[in-house]
Short mmCIF file of C-alpha atoms in Angstrom, two decimals:
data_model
loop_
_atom_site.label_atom_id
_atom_site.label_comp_id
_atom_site.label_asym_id
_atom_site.label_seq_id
_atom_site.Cartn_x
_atom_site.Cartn_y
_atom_site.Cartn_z
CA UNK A 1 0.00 0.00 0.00
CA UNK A 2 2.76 2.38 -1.09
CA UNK A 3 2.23 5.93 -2.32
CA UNK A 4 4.16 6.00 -5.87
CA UNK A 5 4.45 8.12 -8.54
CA UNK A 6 3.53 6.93 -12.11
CA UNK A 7 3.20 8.66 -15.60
CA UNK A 8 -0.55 8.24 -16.62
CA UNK A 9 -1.07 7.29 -20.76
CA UNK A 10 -1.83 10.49 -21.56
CA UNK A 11 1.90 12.38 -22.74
CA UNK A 12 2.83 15.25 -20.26
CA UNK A 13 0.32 14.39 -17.10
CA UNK A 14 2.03 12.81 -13.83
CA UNK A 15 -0.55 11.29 -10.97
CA UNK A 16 -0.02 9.92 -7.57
CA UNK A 17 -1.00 6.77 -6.98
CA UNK A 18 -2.03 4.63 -4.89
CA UNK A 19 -2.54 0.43 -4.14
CA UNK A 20 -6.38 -1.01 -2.59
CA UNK A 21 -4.98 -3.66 0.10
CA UNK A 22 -2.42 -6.02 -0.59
CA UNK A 23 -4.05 -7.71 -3.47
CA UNK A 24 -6.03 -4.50 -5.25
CA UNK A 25 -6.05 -2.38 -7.98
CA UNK A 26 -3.45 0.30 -8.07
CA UNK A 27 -5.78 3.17 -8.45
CA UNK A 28 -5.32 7.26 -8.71
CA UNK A 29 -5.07 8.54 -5.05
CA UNK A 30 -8.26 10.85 -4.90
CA UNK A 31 -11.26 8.79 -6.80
CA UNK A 32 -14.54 10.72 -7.85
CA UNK A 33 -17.47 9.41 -6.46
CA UNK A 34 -20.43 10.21 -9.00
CA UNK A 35 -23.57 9.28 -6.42
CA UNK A 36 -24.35 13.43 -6.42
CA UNK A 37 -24.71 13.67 -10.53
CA UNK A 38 -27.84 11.65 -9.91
CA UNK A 39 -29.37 11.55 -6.44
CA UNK A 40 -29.89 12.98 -2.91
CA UNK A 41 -28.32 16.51 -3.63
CA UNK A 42 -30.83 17.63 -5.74
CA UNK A 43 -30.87 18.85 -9.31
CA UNK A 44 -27.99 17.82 -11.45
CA UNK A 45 -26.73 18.83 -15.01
CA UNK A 46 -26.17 15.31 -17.02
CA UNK A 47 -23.73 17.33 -19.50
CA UNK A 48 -21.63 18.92 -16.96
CA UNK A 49 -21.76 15.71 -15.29
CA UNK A 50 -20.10 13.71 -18.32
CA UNK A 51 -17.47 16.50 -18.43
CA UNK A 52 -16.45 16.23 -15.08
CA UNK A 53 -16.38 12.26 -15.63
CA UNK A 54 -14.12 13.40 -18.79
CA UNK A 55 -11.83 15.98 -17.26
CA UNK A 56 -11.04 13.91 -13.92
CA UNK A 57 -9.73 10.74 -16.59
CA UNK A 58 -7.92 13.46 -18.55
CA UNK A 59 -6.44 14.66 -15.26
CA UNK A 60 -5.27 10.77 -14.15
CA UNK A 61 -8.10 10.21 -12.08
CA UNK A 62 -9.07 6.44 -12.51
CA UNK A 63 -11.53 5.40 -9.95
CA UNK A 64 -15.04 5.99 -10.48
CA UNK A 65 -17.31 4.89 -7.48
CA UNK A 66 -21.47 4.71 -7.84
CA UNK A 67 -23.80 2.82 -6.55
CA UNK A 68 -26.66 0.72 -8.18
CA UNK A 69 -29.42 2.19 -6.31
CA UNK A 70 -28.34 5.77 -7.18
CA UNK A 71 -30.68 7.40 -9.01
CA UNK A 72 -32.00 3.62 -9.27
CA UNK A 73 -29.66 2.88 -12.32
CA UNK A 74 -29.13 6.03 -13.29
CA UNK A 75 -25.75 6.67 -12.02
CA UNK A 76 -24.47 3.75 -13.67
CA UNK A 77 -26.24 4.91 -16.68
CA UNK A 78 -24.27 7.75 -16.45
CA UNK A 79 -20.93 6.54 -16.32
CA UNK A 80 -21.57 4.21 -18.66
CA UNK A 81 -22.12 7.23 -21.38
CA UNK A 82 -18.95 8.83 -20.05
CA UNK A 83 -16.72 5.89 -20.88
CA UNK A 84 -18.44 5.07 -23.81
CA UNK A 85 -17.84 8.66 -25.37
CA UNK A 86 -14.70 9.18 -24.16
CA UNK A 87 -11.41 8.81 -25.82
CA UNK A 88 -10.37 5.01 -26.10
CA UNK A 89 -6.87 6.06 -23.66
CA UNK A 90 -9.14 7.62 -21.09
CA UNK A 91 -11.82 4.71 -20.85
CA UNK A 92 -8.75 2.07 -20.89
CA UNK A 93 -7.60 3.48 -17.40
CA UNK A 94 -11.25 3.77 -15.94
CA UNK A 95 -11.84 1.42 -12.88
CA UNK A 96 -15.54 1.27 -11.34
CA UNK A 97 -16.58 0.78 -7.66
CA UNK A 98 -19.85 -0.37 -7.81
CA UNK A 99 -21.87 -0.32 -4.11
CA UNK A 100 -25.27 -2.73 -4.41
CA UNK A 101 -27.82 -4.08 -1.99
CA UNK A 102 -30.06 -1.52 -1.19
CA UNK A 103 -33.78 -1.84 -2.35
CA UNK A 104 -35.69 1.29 -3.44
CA UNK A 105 -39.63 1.55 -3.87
CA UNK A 106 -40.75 3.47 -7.37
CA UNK A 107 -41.13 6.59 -4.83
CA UNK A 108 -37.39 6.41 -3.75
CA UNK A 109 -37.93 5.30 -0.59
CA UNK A 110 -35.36 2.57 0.94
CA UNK A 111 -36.42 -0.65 2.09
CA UNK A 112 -33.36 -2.69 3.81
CA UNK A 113 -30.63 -4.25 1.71
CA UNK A 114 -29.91 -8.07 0.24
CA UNK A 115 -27.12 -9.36 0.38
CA UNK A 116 -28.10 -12.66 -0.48
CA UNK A 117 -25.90 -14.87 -3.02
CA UNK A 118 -28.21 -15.14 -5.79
CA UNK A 119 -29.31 -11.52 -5.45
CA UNK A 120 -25.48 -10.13 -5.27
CA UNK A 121 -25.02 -12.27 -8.71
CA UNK A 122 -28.41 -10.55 -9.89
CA UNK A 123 -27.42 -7.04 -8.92
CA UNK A 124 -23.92 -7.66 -10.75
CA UNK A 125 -25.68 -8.67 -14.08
CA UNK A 126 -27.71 -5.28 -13.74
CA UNK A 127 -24.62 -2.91 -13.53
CA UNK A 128 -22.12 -5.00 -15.91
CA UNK A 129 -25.31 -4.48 -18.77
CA UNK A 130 -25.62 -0.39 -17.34
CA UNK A 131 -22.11 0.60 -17.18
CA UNK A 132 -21.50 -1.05 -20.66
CA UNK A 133 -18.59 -3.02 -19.13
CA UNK A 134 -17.77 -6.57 -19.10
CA UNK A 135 -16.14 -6.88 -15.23
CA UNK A 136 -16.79 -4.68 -12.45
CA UNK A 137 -13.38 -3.25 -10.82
CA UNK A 138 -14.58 -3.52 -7.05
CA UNK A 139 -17.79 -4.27 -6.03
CA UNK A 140 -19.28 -4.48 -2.36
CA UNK A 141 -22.33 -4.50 -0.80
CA UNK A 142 -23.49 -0.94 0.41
CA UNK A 143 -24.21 -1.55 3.94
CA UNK A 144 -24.42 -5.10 5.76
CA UNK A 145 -27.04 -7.70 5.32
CA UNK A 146 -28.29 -8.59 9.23
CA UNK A 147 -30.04 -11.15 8.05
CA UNK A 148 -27.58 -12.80 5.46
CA UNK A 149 -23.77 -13.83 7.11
CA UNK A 150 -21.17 -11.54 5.67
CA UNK A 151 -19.21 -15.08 4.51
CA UNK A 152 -22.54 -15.73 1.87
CA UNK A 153 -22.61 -12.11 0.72
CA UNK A 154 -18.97 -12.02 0.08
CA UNK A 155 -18.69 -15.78 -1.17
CA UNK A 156 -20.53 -14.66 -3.67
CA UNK A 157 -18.75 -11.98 -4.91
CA UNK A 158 -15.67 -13.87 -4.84
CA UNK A 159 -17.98 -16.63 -7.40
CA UNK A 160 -17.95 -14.03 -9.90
CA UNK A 161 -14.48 -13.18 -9.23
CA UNK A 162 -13.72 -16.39 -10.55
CA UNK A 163 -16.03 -16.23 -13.07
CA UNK A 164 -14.14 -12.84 -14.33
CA UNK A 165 -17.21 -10.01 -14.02
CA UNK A 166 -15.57 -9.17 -11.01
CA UNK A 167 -11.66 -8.21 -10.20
CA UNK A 168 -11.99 -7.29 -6.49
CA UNK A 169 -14.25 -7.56 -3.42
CA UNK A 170 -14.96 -4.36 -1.39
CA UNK A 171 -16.91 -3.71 1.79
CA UNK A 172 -19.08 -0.51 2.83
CA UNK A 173 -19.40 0.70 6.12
CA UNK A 174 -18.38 -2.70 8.01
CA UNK A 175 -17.41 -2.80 11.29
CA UNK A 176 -13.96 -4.35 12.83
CA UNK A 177 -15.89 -8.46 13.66
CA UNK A 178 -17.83 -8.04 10.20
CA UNK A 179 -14.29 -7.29 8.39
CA UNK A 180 -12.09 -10.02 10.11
CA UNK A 181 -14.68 -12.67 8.88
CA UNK A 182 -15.15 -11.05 5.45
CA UNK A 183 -10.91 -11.36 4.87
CA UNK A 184 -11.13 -14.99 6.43
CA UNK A 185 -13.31 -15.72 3.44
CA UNK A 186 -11.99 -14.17 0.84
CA UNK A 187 -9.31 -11.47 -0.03
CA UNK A 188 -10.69 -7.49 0.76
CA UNK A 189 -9.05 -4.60 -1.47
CA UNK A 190 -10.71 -1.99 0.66
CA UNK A 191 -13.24 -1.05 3.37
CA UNK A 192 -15.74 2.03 2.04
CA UNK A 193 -16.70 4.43 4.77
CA UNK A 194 -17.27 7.60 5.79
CA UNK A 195 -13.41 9.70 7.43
CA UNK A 196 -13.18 13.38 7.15
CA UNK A 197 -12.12 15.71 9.65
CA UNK A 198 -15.44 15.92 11.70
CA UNK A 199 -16.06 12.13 11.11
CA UNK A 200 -13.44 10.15 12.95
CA UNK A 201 -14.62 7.16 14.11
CA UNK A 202 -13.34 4.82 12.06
CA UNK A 203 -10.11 5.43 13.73
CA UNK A 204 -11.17 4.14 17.44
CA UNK A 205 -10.96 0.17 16.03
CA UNK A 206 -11.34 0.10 12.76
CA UNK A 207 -9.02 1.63 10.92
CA UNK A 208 -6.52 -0.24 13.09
CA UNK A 209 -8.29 -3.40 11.82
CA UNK A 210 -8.00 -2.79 8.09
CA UNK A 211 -4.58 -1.87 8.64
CA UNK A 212 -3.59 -5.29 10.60
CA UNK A 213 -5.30 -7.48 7.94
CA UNK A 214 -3.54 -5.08 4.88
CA UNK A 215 -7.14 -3.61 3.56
CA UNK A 216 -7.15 0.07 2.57
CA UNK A 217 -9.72 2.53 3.10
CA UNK A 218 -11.63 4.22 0.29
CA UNK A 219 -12.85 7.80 2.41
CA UNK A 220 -16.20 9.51 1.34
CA UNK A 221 -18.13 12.44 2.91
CA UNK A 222 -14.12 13.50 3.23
CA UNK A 223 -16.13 17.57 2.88
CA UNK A 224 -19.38 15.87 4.78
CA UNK A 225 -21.54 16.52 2.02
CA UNK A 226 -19.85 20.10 1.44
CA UNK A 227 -20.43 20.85 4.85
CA UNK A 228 -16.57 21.64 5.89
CA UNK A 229 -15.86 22.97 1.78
CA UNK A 230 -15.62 26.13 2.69
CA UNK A 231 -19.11 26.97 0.24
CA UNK A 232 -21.79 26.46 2.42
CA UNK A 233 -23.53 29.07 4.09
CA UNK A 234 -26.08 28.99 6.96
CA UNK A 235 -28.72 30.55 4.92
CA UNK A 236 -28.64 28.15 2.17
CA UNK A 237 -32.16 26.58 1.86
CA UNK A 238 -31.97 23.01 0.45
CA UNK A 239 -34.79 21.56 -1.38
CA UNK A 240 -36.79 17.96 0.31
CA UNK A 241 -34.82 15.50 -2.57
CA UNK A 242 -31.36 16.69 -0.87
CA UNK A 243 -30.20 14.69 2.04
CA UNK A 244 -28.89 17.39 3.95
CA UNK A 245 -32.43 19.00 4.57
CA UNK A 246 -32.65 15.47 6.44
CA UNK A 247 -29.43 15.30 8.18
CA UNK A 248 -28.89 16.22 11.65
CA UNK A 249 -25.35 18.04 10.85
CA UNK A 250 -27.27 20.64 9.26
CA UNK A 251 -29.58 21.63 10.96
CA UNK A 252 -30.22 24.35 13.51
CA UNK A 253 -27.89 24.79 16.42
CA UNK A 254 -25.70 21.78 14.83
CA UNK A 255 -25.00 23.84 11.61
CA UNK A 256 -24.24 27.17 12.85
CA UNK A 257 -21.42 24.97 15.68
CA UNK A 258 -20.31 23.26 12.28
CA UNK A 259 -19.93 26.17 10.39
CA UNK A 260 -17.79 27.68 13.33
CA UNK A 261 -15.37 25.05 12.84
CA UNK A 262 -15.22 25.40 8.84
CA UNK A 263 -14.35 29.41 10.13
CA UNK A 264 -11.35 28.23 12.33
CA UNK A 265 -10.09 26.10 9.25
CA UNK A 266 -10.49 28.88 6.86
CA UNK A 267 -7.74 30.82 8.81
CA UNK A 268 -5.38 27.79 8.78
CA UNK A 269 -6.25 27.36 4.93
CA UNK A 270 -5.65 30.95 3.81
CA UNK A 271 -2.71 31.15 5.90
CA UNK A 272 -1.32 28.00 3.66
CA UNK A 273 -2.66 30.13 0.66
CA UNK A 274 -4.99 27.55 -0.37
CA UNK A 275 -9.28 26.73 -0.15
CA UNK A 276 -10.71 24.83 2.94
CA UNK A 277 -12.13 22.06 0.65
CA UNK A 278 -7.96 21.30 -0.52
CA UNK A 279 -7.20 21.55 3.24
CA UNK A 280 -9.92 19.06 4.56
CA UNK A 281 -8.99 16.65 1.63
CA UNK A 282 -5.63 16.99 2.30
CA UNK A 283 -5.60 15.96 5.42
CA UNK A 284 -7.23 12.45 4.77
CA UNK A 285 -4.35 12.09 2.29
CA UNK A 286 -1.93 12.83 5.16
CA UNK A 287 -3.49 10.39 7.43
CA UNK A 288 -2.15 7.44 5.27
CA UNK A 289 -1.14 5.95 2.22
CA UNK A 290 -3.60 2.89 2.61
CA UNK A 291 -6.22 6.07 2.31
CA UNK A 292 -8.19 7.37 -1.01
CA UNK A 293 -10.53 9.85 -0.04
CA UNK A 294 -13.49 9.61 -3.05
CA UNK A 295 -14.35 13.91 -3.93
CA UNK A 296 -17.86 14.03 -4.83
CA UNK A 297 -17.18 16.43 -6.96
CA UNK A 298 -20.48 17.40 -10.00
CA UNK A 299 -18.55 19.77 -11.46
CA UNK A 300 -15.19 20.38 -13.45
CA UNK A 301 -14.86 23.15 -11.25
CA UNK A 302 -15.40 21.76 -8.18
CA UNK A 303 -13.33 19.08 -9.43
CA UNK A 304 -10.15 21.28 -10.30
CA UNK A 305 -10.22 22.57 -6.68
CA UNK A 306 -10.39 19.18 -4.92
CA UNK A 307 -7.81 17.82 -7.42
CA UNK A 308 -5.43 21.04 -6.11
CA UNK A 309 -5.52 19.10 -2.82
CA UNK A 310 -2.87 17.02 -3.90
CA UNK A 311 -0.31 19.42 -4.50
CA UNK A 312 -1.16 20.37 -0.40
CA UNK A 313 1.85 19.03 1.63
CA UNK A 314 1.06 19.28 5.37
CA UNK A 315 3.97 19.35 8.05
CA UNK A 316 3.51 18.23 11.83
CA UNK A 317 2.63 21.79 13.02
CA UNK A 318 -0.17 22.01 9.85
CA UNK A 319 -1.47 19.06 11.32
CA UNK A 320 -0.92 20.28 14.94
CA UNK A 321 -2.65 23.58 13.96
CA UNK A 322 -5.99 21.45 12.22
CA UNK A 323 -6.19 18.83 15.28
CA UNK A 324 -6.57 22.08 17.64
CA UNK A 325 -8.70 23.59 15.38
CA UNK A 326 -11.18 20.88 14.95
CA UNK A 327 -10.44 18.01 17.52
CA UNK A 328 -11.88 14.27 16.83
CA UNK A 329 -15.84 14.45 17.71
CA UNK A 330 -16.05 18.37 17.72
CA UNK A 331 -18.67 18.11 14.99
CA UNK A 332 -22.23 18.34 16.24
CA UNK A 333 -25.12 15.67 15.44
CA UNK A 334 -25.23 12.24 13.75
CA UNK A 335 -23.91 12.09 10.14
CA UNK A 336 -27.19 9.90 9.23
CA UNK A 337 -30.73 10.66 10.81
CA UNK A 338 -31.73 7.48 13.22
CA UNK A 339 -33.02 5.69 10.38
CA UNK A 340 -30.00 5.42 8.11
CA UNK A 341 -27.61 5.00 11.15
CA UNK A 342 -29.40 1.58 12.62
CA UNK A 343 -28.49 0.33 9.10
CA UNK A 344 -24.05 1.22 9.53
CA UNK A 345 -22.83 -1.87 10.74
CA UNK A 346 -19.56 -0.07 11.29
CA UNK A 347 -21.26 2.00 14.04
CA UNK A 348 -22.58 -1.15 15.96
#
């Protein structure tokens, strides 16, 4: 899991790098995760979206994560017509994350997950024919099955490894037990979950697991849903189809003490001369090389500023300087409502 330097296809453009587990892809080290070009943060623009899919290959960025259940299909959708209309060097160094599991009413609304074998294999054969591709890069279940043993669920990913429409098994919000006997049944490129500045749990046990049993951690929410980018504002009104109207971070009391803390990183940020969104990103970068924190960027501008990130080097009294700023638990409320959160294995 070694941070390396590499020259991408493309003549002129250098990325970092970076390797999923001990047995993973070798993947760009900031991945774009495409969930917001369809769902839960309201409208979207499906051009701009495809150009941002096209400008982060053309700037070395190779992992693409989405879900199944996003937009139901239509993320997938999406990517597929990115790769399919870009150029043949670009779609060559594409690799897809795919999340599945979660069931959806026509509405939207959620209704558990399944991780059952013969659905995972059904779910697969959905998003291979969507994303026009014939393997999926990483695939994992979105959040744990209670009902179905995590051995099953990942058993049968590891079937259509084998079989070739898969090249490497993944896991989504799983906590430290649920991970152990997912890697005694098969090998785990990385663990999906939520790690940002003002979400830090993963570090009390397990982080420390992924890193004993040589699994990396793909980060998203690194900005908390823009929270901590530096653009969100306290009067911002957010429409009912955007998850933040329902999440407890932003709300009330709990956004205006979140907001304060964005303010104390802003001074540490413009005293480095760059924006708060490179700063937060950075500093999942600096918290390990096993770490690739997934911008959900929907823009190419947006994009261009979280991709800046990586030029960010942070010494000991940066770090120092953000710990103080915005200690481990300073953020205020839940990062799900109730609902979502009895669903995170990984908080259990």
């Amino acid at each position: 899991m070694k941070s390396v330097i590499r020259h991408a296809k493309l003549e002129g453009m250098t990325t970092i790098t970076r390797t999923l587990g001990r047995t993973g892809p070798q993947v760009s080290a900031l991945g774009l995760g495409c969930m917001g070009m369809s769902a839960l943060y309201g409208d979207a623009d499906r051009d701009e979206a495809v150009a941002t899919i096209h400008a982060a290959l053309e700037a070395g960025v190779t992992l693409l994560d989405t879900g199944d259940f996003y937009g139901m299909g239509h993320n997938e959708l999406l990517i597929g017509e990115a790769l399919r209309t870009a150029p043949p060097a670009l779609r060559e160094q594409a690799l897809t994350s795919v999340k599945f599991g979660a069931l959806r009413g026509p509405d939207g609304s959620w209704a558990g997950y399944d991780g059952r074998p013969a659905a995972v294999k059904n779910f697969a054969s959905y998003s291979l024919q969507r994303l026009g591709v014939d393997h999926i890069d990483v695939y994992r279940i979105a959040r744990v099955d209670p009902d179905v043993p995590i051995e099953e669920t990942v058993g049968a990913i590891a079937e259509l490894v084998e079989q070739g429409y898969v090249r490497h098994i993944g896991l989504s919000e799983a906590g430290a037990q649920t991970i152990r006997r997912a890697a005694a049944t098969a090998p785990i490129s990385d663990l999906q979950i939520e790690y940002g500045l003002i979400t830090r749990g993963v570090e009390r046990s397990i982080l420390p697991t992924t890193r004993e049993l040589g699994i990396s951690i793909t980060a998203y929410g690194v900005l908390s849903r823009g929270l901590i980018s530096g653009h969100f504002s306290a009067d911002r009104r957010l429409g009912g189809d955007d998850f933040r109207a329902h999440s407890p971070r932003f709300q009330g009391d709990n956004l205006r003490h979140n907001l304060a803390l964005v303010e104390a990183l802003r001074k540490i940020a413009e005293a480095k001369g760059v924006s708060v969104a490179q700063l937060a990103i950075a500093w999942v970068l600096a918290q390990g090389e096993d770490i690739v924190p997934l911008v959900g960027a929907r823009t190419r501008e947006r994009l261009t500023e979280s991709l800046g990130a990586l030029d960010v080097v942070l010494d000991a009294d940066d770090l120092a300087a953000i710990e103080a700023a915005v200690p481990a638990d300073a953020a205020a409320g839940e990062r799900y409502p109730a609902a979502a959160m009895e669903h995170l294995d990984s908080e259990r």
